[in-house]
PDB file of C-alpha atoms in Angstrom:
ATOM      1  CA  MET A1269       2.610   7.252  14.537  1.00 92.00           C
ATOM      2  CA  ILE A1270       2.450   7.893  10.826  1.00 94.00           C
ATOM      3  CA  LEU A1271      -1.291   8.470  11.033  1.00 94.00           C
ATOM      4  CA  VAL A1272      -0.878  10.839  13.969  1.00 94.00           C
ATOM      5  CA  TRP A1273       1.832  12.844  12.248  1.00 93.00           C
ATOM      6  CA  ALA A1274      -0.030  12.890   8.924  1.00 94.00           C
ATOM      7  CA  PHE A1275      -3.391  14.069  10.231  1.00 94.00           C
ATOM      8  CA  SER A1276      -2.551  15.976  13.392  1.00 91.00           C
ATOM      9  CA  GLY A1277      -3.286  19.670  13.164  1.00 88.00           C
ATOM     10  CA  ASN A1278      -0.308  20.913  15.149  1.00 90.00           C
ATOM     11  CA  SER A1279       2.585  18.884  13.724  1.00 87.00           C
ATOM     12  CA  ASN A1280       5.383  20.003  11.450  1.00 93.00           C
ATOM     13  CA  PRO A1281       3.926  20.499   7.923  1.00 94.00           C
ATOM     14  CA  ASN A1282       6.972  18.906   6.295  1.00 96.00           C
ATOM     15  CA  ARG A1283       6.630  15.803   8.439  1.00 96.00           C
ATOM     16  CA  ALA A1284       2.868  15.716   7.814  1.00 95.00           C
ATOM     17  CA  ASN A1285       3.372  15.830   4.041  1.00 96.00           C
ATOM     18  CA  PHE A1286       6.074  13.171   4.244  1.00 97.00           C
ATOM     19  CA  CYS A1287       3.786  10.890   6.237  1.00 96.00           C
ATOM     20  CA  LYS A1288       0.882  11.430   3.839  1.00 97.00           C
ATOM     21  CA  ALA A1289       3.139  10.565   0.895  1.00 98.00           C
ATOM     22  CA  ASN A1290       4.377   7.520   2.785  1.00 98.00           C
ATOM     23  CA  LEU A1291       0.799   6.343   3.381  1.00 98.00           C
ATOM     24  CA  ILE A1292      -0.031   6.798  -0.308  1.00 98.00           C
ATOM     25  CA  LEU A1293       3.014   4.761  -1.342  1.00 98.00           C
ATOM     26  CA  MET A1294       2.133   2.015   1.139  1.00 98.00           C
ATOM     27  CA  ALA A1295      -1.417   1.870  -0.240  1.00 98.00           C
ATOM     28  CA  ILE A1296      -0.077   1.609  -3.800  1.00 99.00           C
ATOM     29  CA  GLY A1297       2.252  -1.191  -2.692  1.00 98.00           C
ATOM     30  CA  VAL A1298      -0.587  -3.136  -1.075  1.00 99.00           C
ATOM     31  CA  VAL A1299      -2.750  -2.805  -4.193  1.00 99.00           C
ATOM     32  CA  LEU A1300       0.103  -3.947  -6.443  1.00 99.00           C
ATOM     33  CA  TRP A1301       0.790  -6.874  -4.101  1.00 99.00           C
ATOM     34  CA  PHE A1302      -2.824  -8.056  -4.331  1.00 98.00           C
ATOM     35  CA  ILE A1303      -2.781  -7.705  -8.127  1.00 98.00           C
ATOM     36  CA  ILE A1304       0.424  -9.751  -8.387  1.00 98.00           C
ATOM     37  CA  ILE A1305      -0.946 -12.437  -6.054  1.00 98.00           C
ATOM     38  CA  ALA A1306      -4.200 -12.594  -8.045  1.00 97.00           C
ATOM     39  CA  VAL A1307      -2.388 -12.888 -11.384  1.00 96.00           C
ATOM     40  CA  PHE A1308       0.024 -15.588 -10.257  1.00 95.00           C
ATOM     41  CA  GLY A1309      -2.711 -17.396  -8.356  1.00 93.00           C
ATOM     42  CA  SER A1310      -4.889 -17.558 -11.442  1.00 93.00           C
ATOM     43  CA  ILE A1311      -1.950 -18.709 -13.554  1.00 92.00           C
ATOM     44  CA  LEU A1312      -1.173 -21.501 -11.100  1.00 91.00           C
ATOM     45  CA  ALA A1313      -4.829 -22.480 -10.761  1.00 89.00           C
ATOM     46  CA  ASN A1314      -5.254 -22.759 -14.521  1.00 89.00           C
ATOM     47  CA  SER A1315      -1.975 -24.564 -15.189  1.00 86.00           C
ATOM     48  CA  THR A1316      -2.359 -27.474 -12.776  1.00 74.00           C
ATOM     49  CA  PRO A1317      -4.030 -30.567 -14.208  1.00 75.00           C
ATOM     50  CA  VAL A1318      -7.110 -31.780 -12.409  1.00 67.00           C
TER      51      VAL A1318
END
């Protein structure tokens, strides 16, 4: 529904802007999550003895 409200032409502009901001924040969260996983994964991979 967020995509429909964000990009629909005939929805409330306040709700559309809120949904667009929400999508941007979710995208930032996903990117930060992948960065954190990559950093900790590389730390764990390099710290375990082979």
